[in-house]
PDB file of C-alpha atoms and ligand atoms in Angstrom:
ATOM      1  CA  UNK A   1       0.000   0.000   0.000  1.00 75.00           C
ATOM      2  CA  UNK A   2       1.257   3.501  -0.792  1.00 84.00           C
ATOM      3  CA  UNK A   3       1.753   5.707   2.265  1.00 89.00           C
ATOM      4  CA  UNK A   4      -0.600   8.671   2.570  1.00 95.00           C
ATOM      5  CA  UNK A   5       0.326  12.308   2.150  1.00 97.00           C
ATOM      6  CA  UNK A   6       1.129  14.705   4.958  1.00 98.00           C
ATOM      7  CA  UNK A   7      -0.610  18.063   4.647  1.00 98.00           C
ATOM      8  CA  UNK A   8       0.128  21.121   6.771  1.00 98.00           C
ATOM      9  CA  UNK A   9      -2.808  23.522   7.091  1.00 98.00           C
ATOM     10  CA  UNK A  10      -1.764  26.838   8.582  1.00 97.00           C
ATOM     11  CA  UNK A  11      -3.117  30.346   8.919  1.00 95.00           C
ATOM     12  CA  UNK A  12      -3.808  32.974  11.544  1.00 95.00           C
ATOM     13  CA  UNK A  13      -6.314  32.249  14.292  1.00 91.00           C
ATOM     14  CA  UNK A  14      -9.770  33.311  13.085  1.00 92.00           C
ATOM     15  CA  UNK A  15      -9.200  32.676   9.357  1.00 94.00           C
ATOM     16  CA  UNK A  16     -11.657  29.782   9.440  1.00 94.00           C
ATOM     17  CA  UNK A  17      -9.215  26.856   9.185  1.00 96.00           C
ATOM     18  CA  UNK A  18     -11.348  24.729  11.509  1.00 94.00           C
ATOM     19  CA  UNK A  19     -14.596  25.426   9.631  1.00 96.00           C
ATOM     20  CA  UNK A  20     -13.039  24.658   6.240  1.00 98.00           C
ATOM     21  CA  UNK A  21     -11.482  21.470   7.591  1.00 97.00           C
ATOM     22  CA  UNK A  22     -14.559  20.087   9.303  1.00 96.00           C
ATOM     23  CA  UNK A  23     -16.465  20.309   6.009  1.00 98.00           C
ATOM     24  CA  UNK A  24     -13.639  18.872   3.911  1.00 98.00           C
ATOM     25  CA  UNK A  25     -13.091  16.002   6.378  1.00 98.00           C
ATOM     26  CA  UNK A  26     -16.793  15.124   6.142  1.00 97.00           C
ATOM     27  CA  UNK A  27     -16.494  14.435   2.405  1.00 96.00           C
ATOM     28  CA  UNK A  28     -12.919  13.081   2.155  1.00 97.00           C
ATOM     29  CA  UNK A  29     -12.863   9.589   3.710  1.00 97.00           C
ATOM     30  CA  UNK A  30      -9.164   9.179   2.881  1.00 96.00           C
ATOM     31  CA  UNK A  31      -8.270  12.239   4.975  1.00 98.00           C
ATOM     32  CA  UNK A  32      -7.585  12.178   8.725  1.00 98.00           C
ATOM     33  CA  UNK A  33      -7.088  15.108  11.095  1.00 98.00           C
ATOM     34  CA  UNK A  34      -4.226  14.912  13.564  1.00 98.00           C
ATOM     35  CA  UNK A  35      -5.396  15.624  17.133  1.00 98.00           C
ATOM     36  CA  UNK A  36      -2.928  18.040  18.729  1.00 98.00           C
ATOM     37  CA  UNK A  37      -1.881  18.345  22.341  1.00 98.00           C
ATOM     38  CA  UNK A  38      -2.181  21.693  24.122  1.00 98.00           C
ATOM     39  CA  UNK A  39      -1.785  23.288  27.533  1.00 98.00           C
ATOM     40  CA  UNK A  40      -4.550  25.847  26.910  1.00 97.00           C
ATOM     41  CA  UNK A  41      -7.833  25.503  28.774  1.00 96.00           C
ATOM     42  CA  UNK A  42     -10.657  23.735  26.891  1.00 97.00           C
ATOM     43  CA  UNK A  43     -13.331  26.034  25.438  1.00 94.00           C
ATOM     44  CA  UNK A  44     -16.962  25.255  26.038  1.00 93.00           C
ATOM     45  CA  UNK A  45     -17.913  22.126  24.089  1.00 95.00           C
ATOM     46  CA  UNK A  46     -14.338  21.005  23.414  1.00 96.00           C
ATOM     47  CA  UNK A  47     -13.771  17.321  24.172  1.00 97.00           C
ATOM     48  CA  UNK A  48     -10.476  15.763  25.257  1.00 98.00           C
ATOM     49  CA  UNK A  49      -9.140  13.448  22.566  1.00 97.00           C
ATOM     50  CA  UNK A  50     -11.473  14.897  19.908  1.00 95.00           C
ATOM     51  CA  UNK A  51     -10.568  18.583  19.621  1.00 94.00           C
ATOM     52  CA  UNK A  52      -7.255  18.386  21.494  1.00 97.00           C
ATOM     53  CA  UNK A  53      -5.429  16.323  24.057  1.00 98.00           C
ATOM     54  CA  UNK A  54      -5.593  18.804  26.942  1.00 98.00           C
ATOM     55  CA  UNK A  55      -2.663  18.500  29.333  1.00 98.00           C
ATOM     56  CA  UNK A  56      -0.697  20.330  32.011  1.00 98.00           C
ATOM     57  CA  UNK A  57       2.544  22.132  31.246  1.00 98.00           C
ATOM     58  CA  UNK A  58       4.485  19.427  33.156  1.00 98.00           C
ATOM     59  CA  UNK A  59       2.899  16.651  31.067  1.00 98.00           C
ATOM     60  CA  UNK A  60       3.610  18.545  27.851  1.00 98.00           C
ATOM     61  CA  UNK A  61       7.245  19.181  28.806  1.00 98.00           C
ATOM     62  CA  UNK A  62       7.646  15.515  29.685  1.00 98.00           C
ATOM     63  CA  UNK A  63       6.470  14.613  26.180  1.00 98.00           C
ATOM     64  CA  UNK A  64       8.926  17.110  24.666  1.00 98.00           C
ATOM     65  CA  UNK A  65      11.736  15.401  26.623  1.00 98.00           C
ATOM     66  CA  UNK A  66      10.620  12.018  25.313  1.00 98.00           C
ATOM     67  CA  UNK A  67      10.603  13.357  21.752  1.00 97.00           C
ATOM     68  CA  UNK A  68       6.931  12.507  21.343  1.00 98.00           C
ATOM     69  CA  UNK A  69       6.105  15.482  19.105  1.00 98.00           C
ATOM     70  CA  UNK A  70       6.599  15.835  15.371  1.00 98.00           C
ATOM     71  CA  UNK A  71       6.606  19.590  16.032  1.00 98.00           C
ATOM     72  CA  UNK A  72       5.633  21.847  18.888  1.00 98.00           C
ATOM     73  CA  UNK A  73       5.452  25.578  19.525  1.00 98.00           C
ATOM     74  CA  UNK A  74       4.533  28.131  22.115  1.00 97.00           C
ATOM     75  CA  UNK A  75       1.635  30.225  20.828  1.00 94.00           C
ATOM     76  CA  UNK A  76       0.221  33.191  22.800  1.00 91.00           C
ATOM     77  CA  UNK A  77       1.343  31.729  26.145  1.00 93.00           C
ATOM     78  CA  UNK A  78       0.443  28.064  25.626  1.00 97.00           C
ATOM     79  CA  UNK A  79       2.140  25.012  24.194  1.00 98.00           C
ATOM     80  CA  UNK A  80       0.694  23.243  21.158  1.00 98.00           C
ATOM     81  CA  UNK A  81       2.154  20.109  19.567  1.00 98.00           C
ATOM     82  CA  UNK A  82       1.528  17.238  17.144  1.00 98.00           C
ATOM     83  CA  UNK A  83       1.921  13.746  18.648  1.00 98.00           C
ATOM     84  CA  UNK A  84       4.158  11.929  16.155  1.00 98.00           C
ATOM     85  CA  UNK A  85       3.167   8.265  16.491  1.00 98.00           C
ATOM     86  CA  UNK A  86      -0.515   8.563  15.417  1.00 98.00           C
ATOM     87  CA  UNK A  87       0.531  10.600  12.353  1.00 98.00           C
ATOM     88  CA  UNK A  88       3.077   7.976  11.277  1.00 97.00           C
ATOM     89  CA  UNK A  89       0.613   5.130  11.910  1.00 97.00           C
ATOM     90  CA  UNK A  90      -2.138   6.727   9.804  1.00 97.00           C
ATOM     91  CA  UNK A  91       0.247   7.590   6.961  1.00 97.00           C
ATOM     92  CA  UNK A  92       1.496   3.988   6.950  1.00 97.00           C
ATOM     93  CA  UNK A  93      -2.130   2.808   6.737  1.00 97.00           C
ATOM     94  CA  UNK A  94      -2.490   4.872   3.546  1.00 96.00           C
ATOM     95  CA  UNK A  95      -4.517   7.775   4.957  1.00 97.00           C
ATOM     96  CA  UNK A  96      -3.659  11.362   4.114  1.00 97.00           C
ATOM     97  CA  UNK A  97      -3.087  13.228   7.379  1.00 98.00           C
ATOM     98  CA  UNK A  98      -3.719  16.944   7.810  1.00 98.00           C
ATOM     99  CA  UNK A  99      -2.191  19.027  10.599  1.00 98.00           C
ATOM    100  CA  UNK A 100      -4.045  22.202  11.584  1.00 98.00           C
ATOM    101  CA  UNK A 101      -1.197  24.137  13.165  1.00 97.00           C
ATOM    102  CA  UNK A 102       0.338  27.601  13.500  1.00 95.00           C
ATOM    103  CA  UNK A 103       3.279  28.867  11.469  1.00 95.00           C
ATOM    104  CA  UNK A 104       6.264  28.053  13.731  1.00 96.00           C
ATOM    105  CA  UNK A 105       5.181  24.404  13.825  1.00 98.00           C
ATOM    106  CA  UNK A 106       4.541  24.461  10.067  1.00 97.00           C
ATOM    107  CA  UNK A 107       8.114  25.586   9.423  1.00 97.00           C
ATOM    108  CA  UNK A 108       9.450  22.757  11.627  1.00 98.00           C
ATOM    109  CA  UNK A 109       7.488  20.220   9.556  1.00 98.00           C
ATOM    110  CA  UNK A 110       8.734  21.802   6.333  1.00 97.00           C
ATOM    111  CA  UNK A 111      12.330  21.095   7.436  1.00 97.00           C
ATOM    112  CA  UNK A 112      11.713  17.659   8.920  1.00 97.00           C
ATOM    113  CA  UNK A 113       9.369  16.322   6.223  1.00 97.00           C
ATOM    114  CA  UNK A 114      10.205  18.165   2.977  1.00 96.00           C
ATOM    115  CA  UNK A 115       7.503  16.163   1.148  1.00 96.00           C
ATOM    116  CA  UNK A 116       4.733  17.678   3.279  1.00 98.00           C
ATOM    117  CA  UNK A 117       2.209  19.714   1.282  1.00 98.00           C
ATOM    118  CA  UNK A 118       2.159  23.214   2.745  1.00 98.00           C
ATOM    119  CA  UNK A 119      -1.179  25.078   2.619  1.00 98.00           C
ATOM    120  CA  UNK A 120      -1.725  28.558   4.073  1.00 98.00           C
ATOM    121  CA  UNK A 121      -5.175  30.067   4.706  1.00 98.00           C
ATOM    122  CA  UNK A 122      -5.260  33.857   4.655  1.00 97.00           C
ATOM    123  CA  UNK A 123      -8.085  36.173   5.737  1.00 96.00           C
ATOM    124  CA  UNK A 124      -9.435  38.620   3.103  1.00 95.00           C
ATOM    125  CA  UNK A 125      -7.984  41.473   5.231  1.00 94.00           C
ATOM    126  CA  UNK A 126      -6.695  42.223   8.736  1.00 93.00           C
ATOM    127  CA  UNK A 127      -9.871  44.187   9.394  1.00 94.00           C
ATOM    128  CA  UNK A 128     -12.012  41.164   8.569  1.00 93.00           C
ATOM    129  CA  UNK A 129      -9.803  38.961  10.759  1.00 93.00           C
ATOM    130  CA  UNK A 130     -10.195  41.364  13.671  1.00 94.00           C
ATOM    131  CA  UNK A 131     -13.992  41.360  13.213  1.00 93.00           C
ATOM    132  CA  UNK A 132     -14.084  37.569  13.156  1.00 92.00           C
ATOM    133  CA  UNK A 133     -11.882  37.148  16.243  1.00 91.00           C
ATOM    134  CA  UNK A 134     -13.844  39.715  18.257  1.00 91.00           C
ATOM    135  CA  UNK A 135     -17.160  38.319  16.997  1.00 91.00           C
ATOM    136  CA  UNK A 136     -16.239  34.741  17.957  1.00 86.00           C
ATOM    137  CA  UNK A 137     -16.150  35.759  21.615  1.00 85.00           C
ATOM    138  CA  UNK A 138     -14.013  32.784  22.723  1.00 86.00           C
ATOM    139  CA  UNK A 139     -11.064  34.872  23.969  1.00 87.00           C
ATOM    140  CA  UNK A 140     -10.618  37.936  26.178  1.00 90.00           C
ATOM    141  CA  UNK A 141      -9.888  41.287  24.474  1.00 91.00           C
ATOM    142  CA  UNK A 142      -6.260  40.938  25.589  1.00 92.00           C
ATOM    143  CA  UNK A 143      -5.919  37.471  24.030  1.00 91.00           C
ATOM    144  CA  UNK A 144      -7.585  38.658  20.817  1.00 92.00           C
ATOM    145  CA  UNK A 145      -5.019  41.470  20.599  1.00 93.00           C
ATOM    146  CA  UNK A 146      -2.180  38.953  21.082  1.00 93.00           C
ATOM    147  CA  UNK A 147      -3.640  36.685  18.374  1.00 93.00           C
ATOM    148  CA  UNK A 148      -3.939  39.644  15.963  1.00 94.00           C
ATOM    149  CA  UNK A 149      -0.311  40.618  16.602  1.00 93.00           C
ATOM    150  CA  UNK A 150       0.709  37.012  15.942  1.00 93.00           C
ATOM    151  CA  UNK A 151      -1.381  37.039  12.740  1.00 95.00           C
ATOM    152  CA  UNK A 152       0.812  39.803  11.262  1.00 94.00           C
ATOM    153  CA  UNK A 153       3.904  37.612  11.743  1.00 94.00           C
ATOM    154  CA  UNK A 154       2.123  34.555  10.353  1.00 95.00           C
ATOM    155  CA  UNK A 155       0.970  36.414   7.228  1.00 95.00           C
ATOM    156  CA  UNK A 156       4.561  37.408   6.487  1.00 95.00           C
ATOM    157  CA  UNK A 157       5.403  33.680   6.051  1.00 95.00           C
ATOM    158  CA  UNK A 158       2.783  32.853   3.427  1.00 94.00           C
ATOM    159  CA  UNK A 159       5.203  32.996   0.496  1.00 94.00           C
ATOM    160  CA  UNK A 160       7.001  29.954   1.972  1.00 95.00           C
ATOM    161  CA  UNK A 161       3.935  27.762   1.391  1.00 98.00           C
ATOM    162  CA  UNK A 162       3.009  25.680  -1.672  1.00 98.00           C
ATOM    163  CA  UNK A 163      -0.580  26.993  -1.770  1.00 98.00           C
ATOM    164  CA  UNK A 164      -2.446  30.004  -0.375  1.00 98.00           C
ATOM    165  CA  UNK A 165      -6.235  29.947   0.021  1.00 98.00           C
ATOM    166  CA  UNK A 166      -7.934  33.298   0.719  1.00 97.00           C
ATOM    167  CA  UNK A 167     -10.976  32.547   2.841  1.00 96.00           C
ATOM    168  CA  UNK A 168     -13.355  35.174   1.508  1.00 95.00           C
ATOM    169  CA  UNK A 169     -16.143  32.771   0.625  1.00 97.00           C
ATOM    170  CA  UNK A 170     -16.361  29.531   2.648  1.00 97.00           C
ATOM    171  CA  UNK A 171     -17.663  27.403  -0.250  1.00 98.00           C
ATOM    172  CA  UNK A 172     -14.802  28.540  -2.483  1.00 98.00           C
ATOM    173  CA  UNK A 173     -12.221  27.904   0.235  1.00 98.00           C
ATOM    174  CA  UNK A 174     -13.552  24.354   0.724  1.00 98.00           C
ATOM    175  CA  UNK A 175     -13.451  23.755  -3.040  1.00 98.00           C
ATOM    176  CA  UNK A 176      -9.878  25.099  -3.154  1.00 98.00           C
ATOM    177  CA  UNK A 177      -8.645  22.710  -0.466  1.00 98.00           C
ATOM    178  CA  UNK A 178     -10.373  19.757  -2.146  1.00 98.00           C
ATOM    179  CA  UNK A 179      -8.823  20.759  -5.487  1.00 98.00           C
ATOM    180  CA  UNK A 180      -5.368  20.848  -3.879  1.00 98.00           C
ATOM    181  CA  UNK A 181      -5.889  17.363  -2.396  1.00 97.00           C
ATOM    182  CA  UNK A 182      -7.109  16.042  -5.711  1.00 96.00           C
ATOM    183  CA  UNK A 183      -4.186  17.478  -7.673  1.00 97.00           C
ATOM    184  CA  UNK A 184      -1.629  16.265  -5.129  1.00 96.00           C
ATOM    185  CA  UNK A 185      -3.033  12.726  -5.304  1.00 93.00           C
ATOM    186  CA  UNK A 186      -2.419  12.800  -9.077  1.00 93.00           C
ATOM    187  CA  UNK A 187       1.116  14.168  -8.732  1.00 92.00           C
ATOM    188  CA  UNK A 188       3.849  12.030 -10.260  1.00 89.00           C
ATOM    189  CA  UNK A 189       6.578  11.226  -7.733  1.00 80.00           C
ATOM    190  CA  UNK A 190      10.026  11.370  -9.373  1.00 76.00           C
TER     191      UNK A 190
HETATM  192  P1  5GP B 201      -6.622  27.570  19.291  1.00 51.85           P
HETATM  193  O1  5GP B 201      -6.188  27.951  20.677  1.00 51.85           O
HETATM  194  O2  5GP B 201      -7.406  28.669  18.625  1.00 51.85           O
HETATM  195  O3  5GP B 201      -7.310  26.229  19.236  1.00 51.85           O
HETATM  196  O4  5GP B 201      -5.286  27.380  18.433  1.00 51.85           O
HETATM  197  C1  5GP B 201      -4.328  28.424  18.376  1.00 51.85           C
HETATM  198  C2  5GP B 201      -3.373  28.175  17.231  1.00 51.85           C
HETATM  199  O5  5GP B 201      -2.606  27.004  17.493  1.00 51.85           O
HETATM  200  C3  5GP B 201      -4.106  27.920  15.908  1.00 51.85           C
HETATM  201  O6  5GP B 201      -3.435  28.663  14.887  1.00 51.85           O
HETATM  202  C4  5GP B 201      -3.945  26.443  15.710  1.00 51.85           C
HETATM  203  O7  5GP B 201      -3.919  26.082  14.331  1.00 51.85           O
HETATM  204  C5  5GP B 201      -2.591  26.204  16.337  1.00 51.85           C
HETATM  205  N1  5GP B 201      -2.361  24.794  16.689  1.00 51.85           N
HETATM  206  C6  5GP B 201      -3.267  23.849  17.015  1.00 51.85           C
HETATM  207  N2  5GP B 201      -2.660  22.672  17.228  1.00 51.85           N
HETATM  208  C7  5GP B 201      -1.339  22.870  17.016  1.00 51.85           C
HETATM  209  C8  5GP B 201      -0.175  22.015  17.043  1.00 51.85           C
HETATM  210  O8  5GP B 201      -0.238  20.819  17.294  1.00 51.85           O
HETATM  211  N3  5GP B 201       1.005  22.589  16.763  1.00 51.85           N
HETATM  212  C9  5GP B 201       1.144  23.910  16.460  1.00 51.85           C
HETATM  213  N4  5GP B 201       2.359  24.354  16.196  1.00 51.85           N
HETATM  214  N5  5GP B 201       0.076  24.735  16.415  1.00 51.85           N
HETATM  215  C10 5GP B 201      -1.139  24.218  16.685  1.00 51.85           C
END
């Protein structure tokens, strides 16, 4: 069996990565989402092992020491990381695996797994991103400001990606990601 493809899906918080992905995952049976670990507090409705593996800082640091992460980063005061073993297992089973991660982690994957397909999701504008993050109401005003500052840095990295999707219209963004997956599955490996 051919191993699956590793896809990195990055973009500033509030660009709609999660919404695009949940719809694409629902119609792409060959695609699996990697469940990340984080030290941030669960939001209302978030379930351990489904949305994230929620853990303490000590647990996370223990996993870093044991080299359990494919990548990890500190983002706005919390750790986030991709457990490596489940990703490798699913790729070996022939599934394509997508990582929804921020830009520092994406760059680590780019170095470690040069075959990974790098996709960046950009907001139509910073103003729109600010409206979405404030409108979502999941973070304090202070945290929203920190995420917006981080977004500026993240946007400056988009030229290092293979594909950029501007999430202006959700249906178009979903179609774009599916088109990328489809084209990559047809790519000739030399
Ligand atoms: P949130 O707190 O909104 O769930 O996530 C904050 C940021 O961390 C988002 O940009 C999200 O994509 C990113 N993120 C989620 N999981 C991981 C991970 O495993 N590694 C890295 N580097 N970033 C992650």
